[in-house]
């Protein structure tokens, strides 16, 4: 079980989004992957993944390349077992170039509160320096 559980209210949907944001900001692939079902389906940009093992490998590689990663998520909409979020995150590459990435995610949860599906569209924009507060 991974509370809060569907069906979501505005309060529980906002909490689910905040908990996801907090987990992703740890940059710990194993911890993040525990929020997803064993057979979770992902689309992240043009990458398609299935299952926790692929999610952990993907996130491990991601955070090797995206250094000093900081993320903000915001609830966009919710209903029943689904939540839509918009987000922004900042990171720099090994050459020191900073980027801000903007995107949207659609999430679907099982009755146990684990995410069954995550579909993310993301765009990166080079920036001069990180901001004190990431604008969503």
Short mmCIF file of N, CA, C and O in Angstrom, two decimals:
data_model
loop_
_atom_site.label_atom_id
_atom_site.label_comp_id
_atom_site.label_asym_id
_atom_site.label_seq_id
_atom_site.Cartn_x
_atom_site.Cartn_y
_atom_site.Cartn_z
N UNK A 1 0.84 -1.19 0.00
CA UNK A 1 0.00 0.00 0.00
C UNK A 1 0.88 1.24 0.00
O UNK A 1 1.88 1.29 0.69
N UNK A 2 0.47 2.23 -0.79
CA UNK A 2 1.22 3.48 -0.88
C UNK A 2 0.23 4.65 -0.80
O UNK A 2 -0.16 5.21 -1.81
N UNK A 3 -0.22 5.00 0.41
CA UNK A 3 -1.16 6.11 0.55
C UNK A 3 -0.56 7.42 0.08
O UNK A 3 0.66 7.56 0.08
N UNK A 4 -1.42 8.37 -0.27
CA UNK A 4 -2.87 8.27 -0.31
C UNK A 4 -3.35 7.38 -1.47
O UNK A 4 -2.67 7.27 -2.49
N UNK A 5 -4.52 6.80 -1.27
CA UNK A 5 -5.07 5.83 -2.22
C UNK A 5 -6.19 6.45 -3.03
O UNK A 5 -6.89 7.34 -2.55
N UNK A 6 -6.38 5.98 -4.26
CA UNK A 6 -7.54 6.43 -5.02
C UNK A 6 -8.82 5.83 -4.43
O UNK A 6 -8.74 4.79 -3.76
N UNK A 7 -9.97 6.46 -4.67
CA UNK A 7 -10.17 7.66 -5.50
C UNK A 7 -9.67 8.91 -4.76
O UNK A 7 -9.82 9.04 -3.55
N UNK A 8 -9.07 9.81 -5.53
CA UNK A 8 -8.44 10.99 -4.97
C UNK A 8 -9.43 12.13 -4.75
O UNK A 8 -10.36 12.31 -5.52
N UNK A 9 -9.19 12.87 -3.69
CA UNK A 9 -9.85 14.15 -3.46
C UNK A 9 -8.82 15.21 -3.83
O UNK A 9 -7.64 14.89 -4.06
N UNK A 10 -9.20 16.46 -3.83
CA UNK A 10 -8.21 17.50 -4.11
C UNK A 10 -7.08 17.44 -3.09
O UNK A 10 -5.89 17.54 -3.44
N UNK A 11 -7.42 17.27 -1.84
CA UNK A 11 -6.40 17.21 -0.78
C UNK A 11 -5.44 16.03 -0.98
O UNK A 11 -4.23 16.18 -0.88
N UNK A 12 -5.98 14.83 -1.25
CA UNK A 12 -5.10 13.66 -1.39
C UNK A 12 -4.32 13.69 -2.70
O UNK A 12 -3.18 13.22 -2.74
N UNK A 13 -4.89 14.28 -3.75
CA UNK A 13 -4.15 14.43 -5.01
C UNK A 13 -2.96 15.37 -4.82
O UNK A 13 -1.85 15.09 -5.27
N UNK A 14 -3.19 16.49 -4.12
CA UNK A 14 -2.08 17.42 -3.85
C UNK A 14 -1.00 16.75 -3.00
O UNK A 14 0.19 16.95 -3.24
N UNK A 15 -1.41 15.96 -2.03
CA UNK A 15 -0.44 15.25 -1.20
C UNK A 15 0.36 14.25 -2.04
O UNK A 15 1.58 14.16 -1.91
N UNK A 16 -0.30 13.52 -2.93
CA UNK A 16 0.38 12.54 -3.79
C UNK A 16 1.43 13.25 -4.65
O UNK A 16 2.54 12.76 -4.81
N UNK A 17 1.08 14.42 -5.17
CA UNK A 17 2.02 15.19 -6.00
C UNK A 17 3.21 15.65 -5.16
O UNK A 17 4.36 15.53 -5.58
N UNK A 18 2.95 16.15 -3.96
CA UNK A 18 4.05 16.61 -3.10
C UNK A 18 4.97 15.47 -2.71
O UNK A 18 6.20 15.59 -2.70
N UNK A 19 4.39 14.31 -2.39
CA UNK A 19 5.21 13.15 -2.03
C UNK A 19 6.07 12.70 -3.21
O UNK A 19 7.24 12.33 -3.03
N UNK A 20 5.52 12.75 -4.41
CA UNK A 20 6.31 12.40 -5.60
C UNK A 20 7.44 13.40 -5.79
O UNK A 20 8.59 13.02 -6.06
N UNK A 21 7.15 14.68 -5.67
CA UNK A 21 8.18 15.72 -5.79
C UNK A 21 9.30 15.49 -4.78
O UNK A 21 10.49 15.51 -5.14
N UNK A 22 8.93 15.25 -3.54
CA UNK A 22 9.93 15.03 -2.50
C UNK A 22 10.80 13.81 -2.80
O UNK A 22 12.02 13.85 -2.62
N UNK A 23 10.18 12.73 -3.25
CA UNK A 23 10.94 11.51 -3.57
C UNK A 23 11.91 11.75 -4.72
O UNK A 23 13.09 11.40 -4.65
N UNK A 24 11.42 12.38 -5.80
CA UNK A 24 12.29 12.63 -6.95
C UNK A 24 13.46 13.55 -6.57
O UNK A 24 14.56 13.40 -7.09
N UNK A 25 13.23 14.49 -5.68
CA UNK A 25 14.31 15.39 -5.28
C UNK A 25 15.39 14.72 -4.44
O UNK A 25 16.46 15.28 -4.25
N UNK A 26 15.16 13.50 -3.98
CA UNK A 26 16.22 12.75 -3.30
C UNK A 26 17.24 12.25 -4.32
O UNK A 26 18.36 11.91 -3.94
N UNK A 27 16.83 12.13 -5.57
CA UNK A 27 17.68 11.57 -6.65
C UNK A 27 18.13 10.15 -6.30
O UNK A 27 19.22 9.72 -6.66
N UNK A 28 17.27 9.41 -5.64
CA UNK A 28 17.54 8.02 -5.26
C UNK A 28 16.65 7.12 -6.11
O UNK A 28 15.45 6.96 -5.80
N UNK A 29 17.19 6.52 -7.17
CA UNK A 29 16.37 5.71 -8.09
C UNK A 29 15.61 4.58 -7.40
O UNK A 29 14.45 4.32 -7.74
N UNK A 30 16.24 3.92 -6.45
CA UNK A 30 15.58 2.81 -5.75
C UNK A 30 14.37 3.31 -4.96
O UNK A 30 13.31 2.68 -4.97
N UNK A 31 14.53 4.42 -4.28
CA UNK A 31 13.42 4.99 -3.49
C UNK A 31 12.29 5.44 -4.40
O UNK A 31 11.12 5.16 -4.13
N UNK A 32 12.63 6.13 -5.47
CA UNK A 32 11.60 6.61 -6.40
C UNK A 32 10.83 5.44 -7.01
O UNK A 32 9.60 5.47 -7.10
N UNK A 33 11.54 4.40 -7.40
CA UNK A 33 10.91 3.26 -8.08
C UNK A 33 9.88 2.54 -7.20
O UNK A 33 8.97 1.89 -7.73
N UNK A 34 10.00 2.65 -5.89
CA UNK A 34 9.05 1.97 -5.00
C UNK A 34 7.64 2.53 -5.10
O UNK A 34 6.69 1.89 -4.64
N UNK A 35 7.47 3.69 -5.71
CA UNK A 35 6.14 4.28 -5.87
C UNK A 35 5.38 3.70 -7.08
O UNK A 35 4.22 4.02 -7.28
N UNK A 36 6.07 2.84 -7.85
CA UNK A 36 5.49 2.30 -9.09
C UNK A 36 5.25 0.81 -8.96
O UNK A 36 5.97 0.11 -8.25
N UNK A 37 4.24 0.31 -9.67
CA UNK A 37 3.98 -1.13 -9.67
C UNK A 37 5.16 -1.86 -10.31
O UNK A 37 5.95 -1.26 -11.05
N UNK A 38 5.27 -3.15 -10.00
CA UNK A 38 6.35 -3.97 -10.57
C UNK A 38 6.34 -3.95 -12.09
O UNK A 38 7.40 -4.07 -12.71
N UNK A 39 5.15 -3.81 -12.69
CA UNK A 39 5.03 -3.81 -14.16
C UNK A 39 4.62 -2.44 -14.70
O UNK A 39 4.04 -2.33 -15.78
N UNK A 40 4.94 -1.39 -13.97
CA UNK A 40 4.56 -0.03 -14.36
C UNK A 40 5.02 0.30 -15.78
O UNK A 40 6.11 -0.10 -16.19
N UNK A 41 4.17 1.02 -16.50
CA UNK A 41 4.50 1.45 -17.87
C UNK A 41 4.82 2.93 -17.86
O UNK A 41 4.08 3.73 -17.27
N UNK A 42 5.91 3.29 -18.52
CA UNK A 42 6.34 4.68 -18.62
C UNK A 42 6.56 5.08 -20.07
O UNK A 42 7.02 4.28 -20.88
N UNK A 43 6.27 6.34 -20.34
CA UNK A 43 6.83 7.03 -21.50
C UNK A 43 7.45 8.29 -20.93
O UNK A 43 6.79 9.08 -20.27
N UNK A 44 8.74 8.44 -21.15
CA UNK A 44 9.47 9.63 -20.71
C UNK A 44 10.14 10.20 -21.95
O UNK A 44 11.11 9.62 -22.44
N UNK A 45 9.57 11.29 -22.47
CA UNK A 45 10.01 11.83 -23.76
C UNK A 45 9.80 10.74 -24.81
O UNK A 45 8.69 10.31 -25.02
N UNK A 46 10.91 10.26 -25.41
CA UNK A 46 10.82 9.23 -26.45
C UNK A 46 11.28 7.86 -25.95
O UNK A 46 11.53 6.95 -26.72
N UNK A 47 11.37 7.70 -24.63
CA UNK A 47 11.81 6.45 -24.03
C UNK A 47 10.60 5.74 -23.43
O UNK A 47 9.82 6.35 -22.69
N UNK A 48 10.46 4.46 -23.74
CA UNK A 48 9.37 3.64 -23.22
C UNK A 48 9.95 2.58 -22.30
O UNK A 48 10.89 1.87 -22.68
N UNK A 49 9.42 2.50 -21.08
CA UNK A 49 9.94 1.58 -20.06
C UNK A 49 8.80 0.73 -19.51
O UNK A 49 7.65 1.16 -19.48
N UNK A 50 9.17 -0.46 -19.02
CA UNK A 50 8.22 -1.31 -18.33
C UNK A 50 8.91 -1.92 -17.11
O UNK A 50 9.94 -2.56 -17.25
N UNK A 51 8.34 -1.68 -15.94
CA UNK A 51 8.81 -2.31 -14.72
C UNK A 51 9.84 -1.52 -13.94
O UNK A 51 10.53 -0.65 -14.46
N UNK A 52 9.90 -1.84 -12.66
CA UNK A 52 10.79 -1.14 -11.74
C UNK A 52 12.26 -1.24 -12.12
O UNK A 52 13.01 -0.28 -11.97
N UNK A 53 12.69 -2.40 -12.58
CA UNK A 53 14.10 -2.57 -12.93
C UNK A 53 14.51 -1.57 -14.01
O UNK A 53 15.56 -0.93 -13.92
N UNK A 54 13.68 -1.41 -15.04
CA UNK A 54 13.98 -0.45 -16.11
C UNK A 54 13.89 0.98 -15.58
O UNK A 54 14.66 1.85 -16.00
N UNK A 55 12.96 1.24 -14.67
CA UNK A 55 12.82 2.58 -14.08
C UNK A 55 14.09 2.93 -13.30
O UNK A 55 14.64 4.03 -13.45
N UNK A 56 14.58 2.01 -12.48
CA UNK A 56 15.80 2.27 -11.70
C UNK A 56 16.98 2.54 -12.64
O UNK A 56 17.74 3.49 -12.42
N UNK A 57 17.14 1.73 -13.67
CA UNK A 57 18.26 1.93 -14.61
C UNK A 57 18.14 3.29 -15.30
O UNK A 57 19.13 4.02 -15.44
N UNK A 58 16.93 3.64 -15.72
CA UNK A 58 16.70 4.92 -16.39
C UNK A 58 17.05 6.09 -15.47
O UNK A 58 17.75 7.02 -15.86
N UNK A 59 16.54 6.05 -14.23
CA UNK A 59 16.78 7.16 -13.30
C UNK A 59 18.25 7.24 -12.89
O UNK A 59 18.78 8.34 -12.71
N UNK A 60 18.90 6.11 -12.74
CA UNK A 60 20.33 6.10 -12.42
C UNK A 60 21.11 6.83 -13.50
O UNK A 60 21.95 7.70 -13.21
N UNK A 61 20.82 6.50 -14.75
CA UNK A 61 21.50 7.17 -15.88
C UNK A 61 21.13 8.65 -15.95
O UNK A 61 21.99 9.50 -16.16
N UNK A 62 19.85 8.94 -15.74
CA UNK A 62 19.37 10.33 -15.78
C UNK A 62 20.15 11.20 -14.81
O UNK A 62 20.65 12.26 -15.18
N UNK A 63 20.26 10.75 -13.56
CA UNK A 63 20.89 11.59 -12.54
C UNK A 63 22.41 11.55 -12.58
O UNK A 63 23.06 12.33 -11.90
N UNK A 64 22.98 10.70 -13.42
CA UNK A 64 24.43 10.79 -13.71
C UNK A 64 24.70 11.94 -14.68
O UNK A 64 25.76 12.53 -14.65
N UNK A 65 23.72 12.19 -15.55
CA UNK A 65 23.86 13.24 -16.56
C UNK A 65 23.29 14.58 -16.10
O UNK A 65 23.80 15.63 -16.48
N UNK A 66 22.20 14.55 -15.35
CA UNK A 66 21.50 15.76 -14.91
C UNK A 66 21.92 16.06 -13.47
O UNK A 66 21.30 15.59 -12.51
N UNK A 67 22.95 16.86 -13.33
CA UNK A 67 23.57 17.12 -12.03
C UNK A 67 22.86 18.24 -11.27
O UNK A 67 22.33 19.17 -11.89
N UNK A 68 22.85 18.15 -9.96
CA UNK A 68 22.21 19.13 -9.08
C UNK A 68 20.74 19.34 -9.44
O UNK A 68 20.20 20.46 -9.38
N UNK A 69 20.09 18.27 -9.81
CA UNK A 69 18.68 18.23 -10.21
C UNK A 69 17.78 18.73 -9.08
O UNK A 69 17.91 18.30 -7.94
N UNK A 70 16.87 19.66 -9.40
CA UNK A 70 15.85 20.17 -8.46
C UNK A 70 14.53 20.25 -9.20
O UNK A 70 14.47 20.84 -10.28
N UNK A 71 13.48 19.72 -8.61
CA UNK A 71 12.18 19.58 -9.27
C UNK A 71 11.07 20.24 -8.48
O UNK A 71 11.05 20.19 -7.26
N UNK A 72 10.11 20.83 -9.22
CA UNK A 72 8.85 21.32 -8.65
C UNK A 72 7.71 20.73 -9.45
O UNK A 72 7.72 20.79 -10.67
N UNK A 73 6.73 20.14 -8.76
CA UNK A 73 5.54 19.60 -9.41
C UNK A 73 4.32 20.36 -8.91
O UNK A 73 4.30 20.81 -7.77
N UNK A 74 3.31 20.46 -9.76
CA UNK A 74 2.07 21.15 -9.40
C UNK A 74 0.89 20.34 -9.92
O UNK A 74 0.89 19.91 -11.08
N UNK A 75 -0.09 20.14 -9.06
CA UNK A 75 -1.31 19.45 -9.48
C UNK A 75 -2.00 20.23 -10.58
O UNK A 75 -2.18 21.45 -10.47
N UNK A 76 -2.37 19.56 -11.65
CA UNK A 76 -3.09 20.20 -12.75
C UNK A 76 -4.55 19.77 -12.74
O UNK A 76 -5.45 20.59 -12.84
N UNK A 77 -4.78 18.44 -12.59
CA UNK A 77 -6.15 17.92 -12.57
C UNK A 77 -6.12 16.52 -11.94
O UNK A 77 -5.06 15.90 -11.86
N UNK A 78 -7.29 16.05 -11.51
CA UNK A 78 -7.38 14.70 -10.95
C UNK A 78 -8.81 14.19 -11.11
O UNK A 78 -9.75 14.97 -11.24
N UNK A 79 -8.93 12.88 -11.11
CA UNK A 79 -10.23 12.24 -11.08
C UNK A 79 -10.02 10.77 -10.74
O UNK A 79 -9.09 10.16 -11.25
N UNK A 80 -10.82 10.24 -9.85
CA UNK A 80 -10.74 8.81 -9.53
C UNK A 80 -9.34 8.33 -9.22
O UNK A 80 -8.77 8.66 -8.19
N UNK A 81 -8.76 7.55 -10.17
CA UNK A 81 -7.43 6.98 -9.97
C UNK A 81 -6.36 7.65 -10.84
O UNK A 81 -5.29 7.09 -11.06
N UNK A 82 -6.64 8.85 -11.34
CA UNK A 82 -5.71 9.54 -12.23
C UNK A 82 -5.39 10.94 -11.73
O UNK A 82 -6.24 11.63 -11.18
N UNK A 83 -4.13 11.33 -11.97
CA UNK A 83 -3.67 12.67 -11.63
C UNK A 83 -2.85 13.20 -12.80
O UNK A 83 -2.05 12.46 -13.38
N UNK A 84 -3.04 14.47 -13.13
CA UNK A 84 -2.21 15.15 -14.12
C UNK A 84 -1.43 16.25 -13.41
O UNK A 84 -1.97 16.95 -12.55
N UNK A 85 -0.15 16.34 -13.73
CA UNK A 85 0.71 17.36 -13.12
C UNK A 85 1.46 18.11 -14.21
O UNK A 85 1.66 17.61 -15.31
N UNK A 86 1.85 19.31 -13.85
CA UNK A 86 2.81 20.03 -14.65
C UNK A 86 4.02 20.23 -13.77
O UNK A 86 3.90 20.26 -12.54
N UNK A 87 5.18 20.34 -14.38
CA UNK A 87 6.39 20.40 -13.57
C UNK A 87 7.48 21.19 -14.29
O UNK A 87 7.41 21.44 -15.50
N UNK A 88 8.46 21.56 -13.51
CA UNK A 88 9.69 22.17 -14.03
C UNK A 88 10.83 21.67 -13.16
O UNK A 88 10.65 21.46 -11.96
N UNK A 89 11.97 21.44 -13.78
CA UNK A 89 13.15 21.11 -13.00
C UNK A 89 14.37 21.75 -13.64
O UNK A 89 14.36 22.11 -14.82
N UNK A 90 15.40 21.93 -12.82
CA UNK A 90 16.65 22.52 -13.27
C UNK A 90 17.78 21.55 -12.97
O UNK A 90 17.73 20.80 -11.98
N UNK A 91 18.79 21.58 -13.83
CA UNK A 91 19.97 20.75 -13.66
C UNK A 91 21.07 21.33 -14.54
O UNK A 91 20.82 22.21 -15.37
N UNK A 92 22.28 20.84 -14.34
CA UNK A 92 23.37 21.20 -15.25
C UNK A 92 24.05 19.93 -15.73
O UNK A 92 23.97 18.88 -15.09
N UNK A 93 24.70 20.05 -16.88
CA UNK A 93 25.42 18.91 -17.42
C UNK A 93 26.87 18.94 -16.92
O UNK A 93 27.26 19.83 -16.16
N UNK A 94 27.68 17.98 -17.36
CA UNK A 94 29.06 17.90 -16.88
C UNK A 94 29.91 19.06 -17.36
O UNK A 94 30.94 19.36 -16.77
N UNK A 95 29.48 19.75 -18.42
CA UNK A 95 30.20 20.93 -18.92
C UNK A 95 29.82 22.20 -18.16
O UNK A 95 30.41 23.25 -18.38
N UNK A 96 28.82 22.10 -17.27
CA UNK A 96 28.40 23.25 -16.48
C UNK A 96 27.24 24.04 -17.06
O UNK A 96 26.82 25.03 -16.47
N UNK A 97 26.70 23.61 -18.21
CA UNK A 97 25.55 24.29 -18.80
C UNK A 97 24.29 23.95 -18.01
O UNK A 97 24.00 22.78 -17.77
N UNK A 98 23.57 24.99 -17.58
CA UNK A 98 22.32 24.79 -16.85
C UNK A 98 21.15 24.69 -17.82
O UNK A 98 21.15 25.32 -18.90
N UNK A 99 20.13 23.93 -17.41
CA UNK A 99 18.91 23.75 -18.18
C UNK A 99 17.72 23.82 -17.25
O UNK A 99 17.81 23.47 -16.07
N UNK A 100 16.60 24.26 -17.81
CA UNK A 100 15.31 24.14 -17.14
C UNK A 100 14.45 23.28 -18.06
O UNK A 100 14.36 23.53 -19.25
N UNK A 101 13.84 22.27 -17.48
CA UNK A 101 12.97 21.37 -18.23
C UNK A 101 11.53 21.61 -17.77
O UNK A 101 11.27 21.68 -16.56
N UNK A 102 10.64 21.75 -18.74
CA UNK A 102 9.21 21.92 -18.45
C UNK A 102 8.47 20.70 -18.98
O UNK A 102 8.84 20.15 -20.02
N UNK A 103 7.41 20.30 -18.28
CA UNK A 103 6.67 19.17 -18.79
C UNK A 103 5.34 18.94 -18.11
O UNK A 103 4.95 19.65 -17.17
N UNK A 104 4.68 17.93 -18.63
CA UNK A 104 3.39 17.47 -18.11
C UNK A 104 3.46 15.96 -17.95
O UNK A 104 4.10 15.28 -18.75
N UNK A 105 2.80 15.47 -16.91
CA UNK A 105 2.73 14.03 -16.68
C UNK A 105 1.28 13.63 -16.46
O UNK A 105 0.53 14.36 -15.83
N UNK A 106 0.95 12.46 -16.95
CA UNK A 106 -0.33 11.83 -16.66
C UNK A 106 -0.05 10.55 -15.89
O UNK A 106 0.76 9.73 -16.34
N UNK A 107 -0.68 10.42 -14.74
CA UNK A 107 -0.45 9.27 -13.85
C UNK A 107 -1.74 8.48 -13.69
O UNK A 107 -2.82 9.05 -13.56
N UNK A 108 -1.61 7.15 -13.63
CA UNK A 108 -2.73 6.27 -13.30
C UNK A 108 -2.29 5.33 -12.18
O UNK A 108 -1.20 4.74 -12.27
N UNK A 109 -3.13 5.18 -11.16
CA UNK A 109 -2.78 4.41 -9.97
C UNK A 109 -3.65 3.18 -9.83
O UNK A 109 -4.81 3.17 -10.22
N UNK A 110 -3.09 2.16 -9.20
CA UNK A 110 -3.84 0.99 -8.80
C UNK A 110 -4.51 1.25 -7.47
O UNK A 110 -4.23 2.26 -6.80
N UNK A 111 -5.38 0.36 -7.03
CA UNK A 111 -6.08 0.55 -5.76
C UNK A 111 -5.14 0.59 -4.55
O UNK A 111 -5.49 1.11 -3.50
N UNK A 112 -3.91 0.06 -4.71
CA UNK A 112 -2.93 0.06 -3.63
C UNK A 112 -2.14 1.37 -3.55
O UNK A 112 -1.26 1.52 -2.70
N UNK A 113 -2.45 2.33 -4.44
CA UNK A 113 -1.77 3.62 -4.44
C UNK A 113 -0.46 3.65 -5.20
O UNK A 113 0.19 4.69 -5.28
N UNK A 114 -0.06 2.52 -5.80
CA UNK A 114 1.14 2.49 -6.63
C UNK A 114 0.79 2.95 -8.05
O UNK A 114 -0.31 2.67 -8.55
N UNK A 115 1.72 3.63 -8.68
CA UNK A 115 1.48 4.16 -10.01
C UNK A 115 1.65 3.06 -11.06
O UNK A 115 2.71 2.44 -11.15
N UNK A 116 0.59 2.83 -11.86
CA UNK A 116 0.63 1.82 -12.92
C UNK A 116 1.17 2.38 -14.23
O UNK A 116 1.81 1.68 -14.99
N UNK A 117 0.85 3.65 -14.47
CA UNK A 117 1.27 4.27 -15.73
C UNK A 117 1.72 5.70 -15.47
O UNK A 117 1.11 6.42 -14.69
N UNK A 118 2.79 6.09 -16.19
CA UNK A 118 3.32 7.46 -16.13
C UNK A 118 3.72 7.85 -17.54
O UNK A 118 4.58 7.21 -18.14
N UNK A 119 3.07 8.88 -18.06
CA UNK A 119 3.37 9.37 -19.40
C UNK A 119 3.82 10.82 -19.28
O UNK A 119 3.06 11.65 -18.80
N UNK A 120 5.07 11.12 -19.70
CA UNK A 120 5.64 12.45 -19.52
C UNK A 120 6.12 13.02 -20.85
O UNK A 120 6.83 12.35 -21.60
N UNK A 121 5.72 14.26 -21.10
CA UNK A 121 6.25 15.05 -22.21
C UNK A 121 7.09 16.16 -21.62
O UNK A 121 6.66 16.84 -20.69
N UNK A 122 8.33 16.31 -22.11
CA UNK A 122 9.29 17.23 -21.48
C UNK A 122 10.06 18.01 -22.54
O UNK A 122 10.46 17.45 -23.56
N UNK A 123 10.30 19.30 -22.27
CA UNK A 123 11.11 20.16 -23.13
C UNK A 123 12.19 20.81 -22.28
O UNK A 123 11.92 21.30 -21.19
N UNK A 124 13.42 20.84 -22.79
CA UNK A 124 14.55 21.47 -22.09
C UNK A 124 14.89 22.81 -22.72
O UNK A 124 14.88 22.95 -23.94
N UNK A 125 15.22 23.77 -21.85
CA UNK A 125 15.62 25.11 -22.30
C UNK A 125 16.94 25.45 -21.61
O UNK A 125 17.01 25.40 -20.37
N UNK A 126 18.00 25.79 -22.35
CA UNK A 126 19.24 26.23 -21.70
C UNK A 126 18.99 27.53 -20.94
O UNK A 126 18.27 28.41 -21.42
N UNK A 127 19.56 27.66 -19.74
CA UNK A 127 19.44 28.88 -18.95
C UNK A 127 20.84 29.29 -18.47
O UNK A 127 21.77 28.47 -18.46
N UNK A 128 20.98 30.54 -18.07
CA UNK A 128 22.29 31.06 -17.65
C UNK A 128 22.70 30.53 -16.28
O UNK A 128 23.87 30.23 -16.06
N UNK A 129 21.74 30.41 -15.36
CA UNK A 129 22.05 29.97 -14.00
C UNK A 129 20.77 29.44 -13.36
O UNK A 129 19.67 29.77 -13.80
N UNK A 130 20.92 28.66 -12.29
CA UNK A 130 19.71 28.16 -11.62
C UNK A 130 18.97 29.29 -10.93
O UNK A 130 19.57 30.31 -10.57
N UNK A 131 17.65 29.11 -10.75
CA UNK A 131 16.87 30.12 -10.05
C UNK A 131 16.69 29.74 -8.59
O UNK A 131 16.78 28.56 -8.24
N UNK A 132 16.42 30.71 -7.76
CA UNK A 132 16.17 30.45 -6.35
C UNK A 132 14.86 29.68 -6.19
O UNK A 132 14.71 28.86 -5.30
N UNK A 133 13.92 29.95 -7.05
CA UNK A 133 12.61 29.27 -7.02
C UNK A 133 12.27 28.88 -8.45
O UNK A 133 12.13 29.74 -9.32
N UNK A 134 12.16 27.60 -8.69
CA UNK A 134 11.88 27.11 -10.04
C UNK A 134 10.45 27.47 -10.42
O UNK A 134 9.50 27.06 -9.74
N UNK A 135 10.25 28.24 -11.50
CA UNK A 135 8.89 28.56 -11.92
C UNK A 135 8.25 27.39 -12.64
O UNK A 135 8.87 26.75 -13.48
N UNK A 136 7.01 27.07 -12.27
CA UNK A 136 6.28 25.99 -12.95
C UNK A 136 5.43 26.61 -14.03
O UNK A 136 4.89 27.65 -13.92
#
